Every structure is written in C-alpha cells, then in structure tokens.
C-alpha cells in the first residue's frame, strides 16, 4: 500500500452518461480535498467499456488492467451499451470482466431513502429504508457469463457455490452488520437469502452462513428464501439491515430495493476483494440521455464516499472517513433542496453538482 497522502485512483469513465457523472464526481472530490488537510488524489483516466470494445475488440487493454491493479482504488462510471454484444449475444460488461480479473468477491449495495423525494411505497415508514445487499460475486449463476455451452438448440450454464466463496462473503456481511450496529445506524442483523429448499448449491450457502453466524453472536441472523424476501421487501423494507446472498439473486434484490427507495440514480455500489476494490454507480449508462445534462450524479458521488471509507480502512487514515461523512451529508442537504430531472424536476447534472459542492463548502 502507498503511504503517500496523494492517493492514486484509476478512473474509467465508461459509456453513455458515465463520463458526465464521473466528471461531476471528480469536481466534487477536488473541492472536498480542500477540507482533508493535506490529502489529495492522483486521478489516472483510462479507457474501457462497451464503446472501447466496439472500437478495439477488447473491453479494456492489458495496460488498463495493470494500472487498475497498481492504483489504491478504481472508480468507474456507468458501463455498457445495449447494442454492443459479445458473439454469444450477451452485452459487453467491462465492470464484470474487471471484477473477475481482480478477484473481487463482495458486492456492496447500500440503499436508503431520501425523505423529500417521491417514494414508491405509500407507507410513511418508507423514509426509514436503510439496508445493504451484499452479493457474492466470484461465483454463483452469473459466473457462467461468457461460458455457456451451446448444445444444438439448448444452452447449458452452471451455478457454482463453494465453501470458501460463501464463507468469505458471509464474514464480510457479518462484520458490516457489526459496524453498522456500533455506529447506531442499524440494529445489527444479517438476513441470508437463498433458495435452499430447491438447490443444493444454495443449501451449502445457507449452511456456511449459519456457521459464520455462530462466530458472531452479537449480530442477529435470520434465513429466508428469495421469494419470501421479495414479498417482505414490499411489505416492510425498513425492517432489513444487511442481506447476504448469491450473485444473480443479489443483483435482482438490490435493484428491486433501490427502486423501492426511489431510484437507481441514488444507489452506489462497491465491489470489494482482499486486495482491490472498485466503486461505481448502480445505474446503467442511459445512452439515450448522453450529452443532455440530465444525468443524476448522486450515485457516482456516493460511490466515491464508499471509496473513501474503504481507503480509510486500508490505510488507517481517519481523514478519509471524515471526507466520506462530509460527502454523505452534502448529498443529504442537496437532496432536501433540489428536484432532480429523473424525479420529474428541473435539476440536472450541473445543478446537482453545484448543490453538493455548496454544501461541502458550507
């Protein structure tokens, strides 16, 4: 790890609105630097994504991967273009390929509501939504991406779940729940989501999670099948704290929960391994909105806050954690004063960026 207070960040702006929200985020981080007492960032912008694949036949170069591995963290914009696909018909997904190349196994999706913005649920308690979905990302069903076997008119793909993969993501989830409980943010509860009633792979996942739960008696553990969790998320999403699950199921639950909380445009994500971590917005590239100035940069900015928290832990640097709290509070205040275009308002990328910056300085 680097001891230099200038942290090296690999930046892949990506596709569609990705470069626009990344530019907003970098402006915000430059202003935040003024409050971090000597800490600064060395941003190295790199090529990668569906557009890069369309031009070169590769989602990113070997040089880009090497730079990502040398950096302290990787910051991605939105990735993917629906019309750009691999020969097997699946969409080009640079973020997926980067995760696999860097052995990233824990997908972190924090989801919370903002009281002033419209919510899907009529119940007033919906403003209390504050949960995290933790996905295992090195195996599961989605690890078959690019590996499907075509047999006449049938494609065969496999679900892979291992004890090691399940254990490390379960430990990540219980440690996260413990930290959230200590901060008084949430009660400290992990919900294991699976289909152990139908799939042996999921039964193994549940067994390993229960073993890890026994090692964390300070954190409550519960177990439920995916269909039941989907029902309960609609009924009372404010009751959940940390949900841990398999790759494909986790992706569905995270996107579903973000929609209940208001919008994907407010949802960041962190992909974390033992050595490397990648941070990006959870929303897509929305190529049809490119260049219109309407993209909401909040998810990208909150992804940067997750990055600062991770860097703070990696480098024992509390000023970075303080910076993450400044970003979160600035977003909270901005969201109480503006009305984003994606919620039917008039505030686009520039207006939201200005509002966040004003609250950092103020």
Coordinates of C-alpha atoms in Angstrom, one line a residue:
X1 CA 0.0 0.0 0.0
X2 CA 1.1 3.6 -0.6
X3 CA 2.0 5.8 2.3
X4 CA 1.9 8.9 0.2
X5 CA -1.1 11.1 1.2
X6 CA -1.7 11.5 -2.5
X7 CA -4.0 8.6 -3.3
X8 CA -3.8 7.0 -6.8
X9 CA -7.2 6.5 -8.3
X10 CA -7.7 4.7 -11.6
X11 CA -10.8 6.2 -13.3
X12 CA -12.7 4.5 -16.1
X13 CA -15.5 7.0 -17.2
X14 CA -17.3 4.3 -19.2
X15 CA -20.2 4.6 -21.6
X16 CA -23.3 6.8 -22.1
X17 CA -23.8 9.2 -19.2
X18 CA -20.8 7.6 -17.4
X19 CA -18.3 10.3 -18.4
X20 CA -20.7 13.1 -17.3
X21 CA -21.4 11.7 -13.8
X22 CA -17.7 10.9 -13.4
X23 CA -16.7 14.5 -14.3
X24 CA -19.2 15.7 -11.7
X25 CA -17.7 13.3 -9.1
X26 CA -14.2 14.5 -9.8
X27 CA -15.2 18.1 -9.4
X28 CA -16.8 17.3 -6.1
X29 CA -13.7 15.4 -4.9
X30 CA -11.4 18.3 -5.9
X31 CA -13.5 20.6 -3.7
X32 CA -13.5 18.0 -0.9
X33 CA -9.7 17.9 -1.0
X34 CA -9.7 21.4 0.4
X35 CA -11.1 20.1 3.6
X36 CA -9.0 17.0 4.1
X37 CA -5.9 18.6 5.5
X38 CA -3.1 17.6 3.1
X39 CA -4.7 14.6 1.4
X40 CA -5.2 14.7 -2.3
X41 CA -5.9 12.4 -5.2
X42 CA -4.0 11.5 -8.3
X43 CA -6.6 10.5 -10.9
X44 CA -5.5 8.4 -13.9
X45 CA -8.2 8.4 -16.6
X46 CA -8.2 5.1 -18.6
X47 CA -10.2 3.7 -21.4
X48 CA -12.6 0.8 -21.1
X49 CA -16.2 -0.3 -21.6
X50 CA -18.6 -1.2 -24.4
X51 CA -17.5 1.7 -26.6
X52 CA -13.9 0.7 -26.2
X53 CA -14.8 -2.9 -27.2
X54 CA -16.7 -1.6 -30.2
X55 CA -13.5 0.2 -31.4
X56 CA -10.8 -2.3 -30.4
X57 CA -12.4 -5.7 -29.8
X58 CA -11.4 -5.6 -26.1
X59 CA -13.3 -4.2 -23.1
X60 CA -10.0 -2.8 -21.7
X61 CA -6.4 -3.2 -22.5
X62 CA -3.7 -5.1 -20.5
X63 CA -2.2 -1.7 -19.7
X64 CA -5.5 -0.5 -18.2
X65 CA -5.8 -3.7 -16.1
X66 CA -2.2 -3.2 -14.9
X67 CA -3.0 0.4 -13.9
X68 CA -6.1 -0.7 -12.0
X69 CA -4.0 -3.2 -10.1
X70 CA -1.4 -0.6 -9.2
X71 CA -3.9 2.0 -8.0
X72 CA -5.2 2.5 -4.5
X73 CA -8.8 2.2 -5.8
X74 CA -10.7 2.0 -9.0
X75 CA -13.6 4.5 -9.8
X76 CA -15.9 3.5 -12.6
X77 CA -18.6 5.4 -14.4
X78 CA -21.7 3.7 -15.9
X79 CA -20.7 0.8 -18.2
X80 CA -22.4 -0.9 -21.1
X81 CA -24.3 -0.2 -24.3
X82 CA -27.3 -2.4 -25.1
X83 CA -26.4 -2.7 -28.8
X84 CA -22.8 -3.8 -28.2
X85 CA -22.7 -7.5 -27.5
X86 CA -20.3 -10.4 -27.4
X87 CA -20.6 -13.1 -30.1
X88 CA -22.8 -15.2 -27.8
X89 CA -25.4 -12.4 -27.7
X90 CA -24.7 -11.1 -24.1
X91 CA -24.0 -7.5 -23.5
X92 CA -20.4 -6.3 -23.2
X93 CA -19.8 -5.7 -19.5
X94 CA -16.4 -4.3 -18.7
X95 CA -17.2 -4.0 -15.0
X96 CA -17.9 -7.7 -14.8
X97 CA -14.7 -8.6 -16.6
X98 CA -12.7 -6.3 -14.4
X99 CA -14.2 -7.8 -11.2
X100 CA -13.3 -11.3 -12.3
X101 CA -9.7 -10.3 -13.3
X102 CA -9.1 -8.6 -9.9
X103 CA -10.7 -11.4 -7.8
X104 CA -13.5 -9.2 -6.4
X105 CA -16.0 -11.2 -4.4
X106 CA -18.2 -8.9 -2.2
X107 CA -20.7 -6.7 -4.0
X108 CA -21.9 -4.0 -1.6
X109 CA -25.2 -2.2 -2.5
X110 CA -26.2 0.4 0.2
X111 CA -29.8 1.5 -0.3
X112 CA -31.6 4.3 1.5
X113 CA -34.5 6.7 1.0
X114 CA -34.4 10.5 0.9
X115 CA -37.5 11.9 2.6
X116 CA -38.2 14.8 0.2
X117 CA -38.1 12.7 -2.9
X118 CA -41.1 10.6 -4.1
X119 CA -41.2 7.0 -2.8
X120 CA -42.9 4.0 -4.5
X121 CA -44.5 2.9 -1.2
X122 CA -47.3 4.8 0.3
X123 CA -46.4 3.8 3.9
X124 CA -44.7 6.7 5.6
X125 CA -42.1 4.4 7.1
X126 CA -40.6 4.0 3.7
X127 CA -38.4 7.1 4.5
X128 CA -36.7 4.8 7.0
X129 CA -35.3 2.4 4.3
X130 CA -31.6 1.9 5.1
X131 CA -30.3 -1.5 4.1
X132 CA -27.4 -3.1 2.3
X133 CA -27.4 -6.0 -0.1
X134 CA -24.2 -8.0 -0.1
X135 CA -23.7 -10.2 -3.2
X136 CA -21.2 -13.0 -3.6
X137 CA -19.6 -12.0 -7.0
X138 CA -16.9 -14.5 -7.8
X139 CA -19.2 -17.5 -8.3
X140 CA -22.9 -18.2 -8.3
X141 CA -25.0 -18.3 -11.5
X142 CA -23.5 -15.1 -13.1
X143 CA -20.0 -16.6 -13.0
X144 CA -21.2 -18.6 -16.1
X145 CA -21.2 -15.3 -18.1
X146 CA -19.3 -16.0 -21.3
X147 CA -19.0 -19.7 -20.5
X148 CA -22.4 -21.1 -21.7
X149 CA -22.3 -24.3 -23.7
X150 CA -24.4 -24.4 -26.8
X151 CA -25.8 -27.9 -27.4
X152 CA -28.0 -27.9 -30.6
X153 CA -30.8 -25.6 -29.6
X154 CA -30.0 -25.6 -25.9
X155 CA -27.5 -23.5 -23.8
X156 CA -26.3 -25.0 -20.6
X157 CA -24.9 -22.8 -17.8
X158 CA -23.9 -23.7 -14.3
X159 CA -24.4 -22.5 -10.8
X160 CA -21.1 -22.8 -8.7
X161 CA -21.1 -22.2 -5.0
X162 CA -18.1 -23.2 -2.8
X163 CA -17.5 -23.2 0.9
X164 CA -14.6 -20.8 0.6
X165 CA -16.6 -18.3 -1.6
X166 CA -19.6 -18.5 0.7
X167 CA -17.5 -18.1 3.9
X168 CA -15.6 -15.0 2.8
X169 CA -18.7 -13.1 1.7
X170 CA -20.6 -14.2 4.9
X171 CA -17.8 -12.9 7.1
X172 CA -17.9 -9.7 5.1
X173 CA -21.6 -9.3 5.7
X174 CA -21.5 -10.1 9.5
X175 CA -18.6 -7.7 10.0
X176 CA -20.5 -5.0 8.1
X177 CA -23.6 -5.5 10.2
X178 CA -21.5 -5.3 13.4
X179 CA -20.0 -1.9 12.2
X180 CA -23.5 -0.6 11.4
X181 CA -24.7 -1.6 14.9
X182 CA -21.8 0.1 16.6
X183 CA -22.5 3.3 14.7
X184 CA -26.1 3.2 16.0
X185 CA -27.3 3.3 12.4
X186 CA -29.0 -0.1 12.4
X187 CA -29.7 -2.9 14.8
X188 CA -27.1 -5.4 13.6
X189 CA -28.9 -8.1 11.7
X190 CA -27.9 -10.3 8.7
X191 CA -30.6 -11.9 6.5
X192 CA -29.3 -14.9 4.5
X193 CA -31.3 -15.0 1.3
X194 CA -31.3 -18.2 -0.7
X195 CA -33.3 -21.0 -2.4
X196 CA -32.0 -23.7 -0.1
X197 CA -35.3 -25.5 -0.4
X198 CA -34.7 -26.2 -4.1
X199 CA -31.0 -26.1 -4.9
X200 CA -28.1 -28.0 -3.2
X201 CA -25.8 -25.1 -4.0
X202 CA -28.0 -22.7 -2.0
X203 CA -28.3 -25.2 0.8
X204 CA -24.5 -25.2 1.1
X205 CA -24.5 -21.4 1.1
X206 CA -27.0 -21.3 3.9
X207 CA -25.0 -23.9 5.9
X208 CA -21.8 -21.9 5.6
X209 CA -23.6 -18.6 6.6
X210 CA -25.0 -20.3 9.7
X211 CA -21.5 -21.4 10.6
X212 CA -20.2 -17.9 10.3
X213 CA -23.3 -16.6 12.3
X214 CA -22.3 -18.8 15.2
X215 CA -19.0 -16.9 15.3
X216 CA -20.8 -13.5 15.5
X217 CA -23.3 -13.9 18.4
X218 CA -23.5 -10.1 18.7
X219 CA -25.3 -10.0 15.3
X220 CA -28.7 -11.4 14.8
X221 CA -29.1 -13.9 11.9
X222 CA -32.2 -14.9 10.0
X223 CA -32.8 -17.1 7.0
X224 CA -35.4 -16.8 4.2
X225 CA -36.0 -17.9 0.6
X226 CA -35.7 -15.3 -2.2
X227 CA -39.4 -15.3 -3.0
X228 CA -40.4 -14.6 0.6
X229 CA -37.8 -11.8 0.9
X230 CA -39.2 -10.1 -2.2
X231 CA -42.6 -10.2 -0.6
X232 CA -41.3 -8.8 2.7
X233 CA -39.3 -6.1 1.0
X234 CA -42.5 -4.7 -0.5
X235 CA -44.3 -5.0 2.8
X236 CA -41.6 -3.6 5.2
X237 CA -38.2 -2.8 3.6
X238 CA -37.4 -0.7 6.7
X239 CA -37.1 -3.8 8.7
X240 CA -34.0 -5.1 6.9
X241 CA -30.4 -4.3 7.7
X242 CA -27.8 -6.4 5.8
X243 CA -28.9 -9.1 3.3
X244 CA -26.3 -11.6 2.0
X245 CA -26.9 -13.8 -1.0
X246 CA -25.7 -15.4 -4.2
X247 CA -24.7 -13.3 -7.3
X248 CA -27.8 -13.4 -9.5
X249 CA -30.3 -13.3 -6.7
X250 CA -28.4 -10.4 -5.1
X251 CA -28.5 -8.4 -8.2
X252 CA -32.3 -8.7 -8.5
X253 CA -32.9 -7.9 -4.9
X254 CA -30.5 -4.9 -4.9
X255 CA -32.2 -3.3 -8.0
X256 CA -35.6 -4.1 -6.6
X257 CA -34.8 -2.5 -3.2
X258 CA -33.3 0.6 -4.9
X259 CA -36.5 1.1 -6.8
X260 CA -38.5 0.9 -3.6
X261 CA -36.2 3.5 -2.1
X262 CA -36.8 5.9 -5.0
X263 CA -34.4 5.4 -7.9
X264 CA -31.3 3.6 -9.2
X265 CA -29.8 7.1 -9.7
X266 CA -29.3 7.4 -6.0
X267 CA -27.7 4.0 -5.5
X268 CA -23.9 3.5 -5.4
X269 CA -22.1 0.2 -5.3
X270 CA -18.7 -1.1 -4.1
X271 CA -17.1 -4.3 -5.4
X272 CA -14.5 -5.4 -2.8
X273 CA -11.9 -8.1 -2.6
X274 CA -9.0 -8.8 -0.3
X275 CA -6.6 -6.5 -2.3
X276 CA -8.6 -4.5 -4.7
X277 CA -11.8 -2.5 -4.8
X278 CA -14.0 -0.9 -7.5
X279 CA -16.6 1.8 -7.0
X280 CA -19.3 2.9 -9.3
X281 CA -23.0 3.9 -9.6
X282 CA -25.5 1.1 -9.7
X283 CA -27.5 2.6 -12.6
X284 CA -26.9 1.9 -16.3
X285 CA -25.3 4.0 -19.0
X286 CA -28.6 5.5 -20.2
X287 CA -27.0 6.1 -23.6
X288 CA -30.2 7.9 -24.9
X289 CA -29.5 10.7 -22.4
X290 CA -25.9 11.2 -23.3
X291 CA -25.0 14.9 -23.6
X292 CA -28.3 16.2 -22.4
X293 CA -27.1 17.3 -19.0
X294 CA -29.9 15.5 -17.3
X295 CA -27.9 12.7 -15.6
X296 CA -28.1 12.5 -11.8
X297 CA -24.6 12.2 -10.4
X298 CA -25.6 11.3 -6.8
X299 CA -25.0 7.6 -7.1
X300 CA -21.5 8.3 -8.5
X301 CA -20.7 10.8 -5.7
X302 CA -21.9 8.3 -3.1
X303 CA -19.7 5.6 -4.7
X304 CA -16.8 8.0 -4.1
X305 CA -17.9 8.2 -0.4
X306 CA -17.7 4.3 -0.3
X307 CA -14.3 4.6 -1.8
X308 CA -13.1 7.0 0.8
X309 CA -14.4 4.7 3.6
X310 CA -12.6 1.7 2.1
X311 CA -9.4 3.7 1.7
X312 CA -9.6 4.9 5.3
X313 CA -9.7 1.3 6.5
X314 CA -6.9 0.2 4.1
X315 CA -4.6 3.0 5.1
X316 CA -5.6 3.7 8.7
X317 CA -6.4 7.2 7.6
X318 CA -9.3 8.7 9.5
X319 CA -9.3 11.9 7.4
X320 CA -10.7 9.9 4.5
X321 CA -13.5 8.5 6.6
X322 CA -14.3 12.1 7.7
X323 CA -14.3 13.0 4.0
X324 CA -16.9 10.2 3.3
X325 CA -19.2 11.7 6.0
X326 CA -18.8 15.2 4.5
X327 CA -19.9 13.8 1.1
X328 CA -22.9 12.0 2.5
X329 CA -24.1 15.0 4.5
X330 CA -23.6 17.2 1.4
X331 CA -25.7 14.9 -0.6
X332 CA -28.4 14.7 2.1
X333 CA -28.6 18.5 2.2
X334 CA -28.6 18.9 -1.5
X335 CA -31.4 16.3 -1.9
X336 CA -33.5 18.4 0.5
X337 CA -33.2 21.5 -1.6
X338 CA -33.3 20.3 -5.3
X339 CA -35.6 18.3 -7.5
X340 CA -33.7 16.1 -10.0
X341 CA -34.9 15.6 -13.5
X342 CA -35.2 11.8 -13.0
X343 CA -37.8 12.6 -10.3
X344 CA -39.8 14.9 -12.6
X345 CA -38.0 18.1 -11.6
X346 CA -35.7 20.5 -13.5
X347 CA -32.3 20.0 -11.8
X348 CA -29.8 18.2 -14.0
X349 CA -26.2 17.2 -13.6
X350 CA -24.7 20.7 -13.3
X351 CA -27.4 21.9 -10.7
X352 CA -27.0 18.9 -8.5
X353 CA -23.2 19.1 -8.7
X354 CA -23.3 22.8 -7.6
X355 CA -25.7 22.0 -4.8
X356 CA -23.4 19.2 -3.4
X357 CA -20.3 21.4 -3.8
X358 CA -22.0 24.3 -2.0
X359 CA -22.9 22.0 0.9
X360 CA -19.3 20.7 1.1
X361 CA -18.0 24.3 1.4
X362 CA -20.8 25.4 3.6

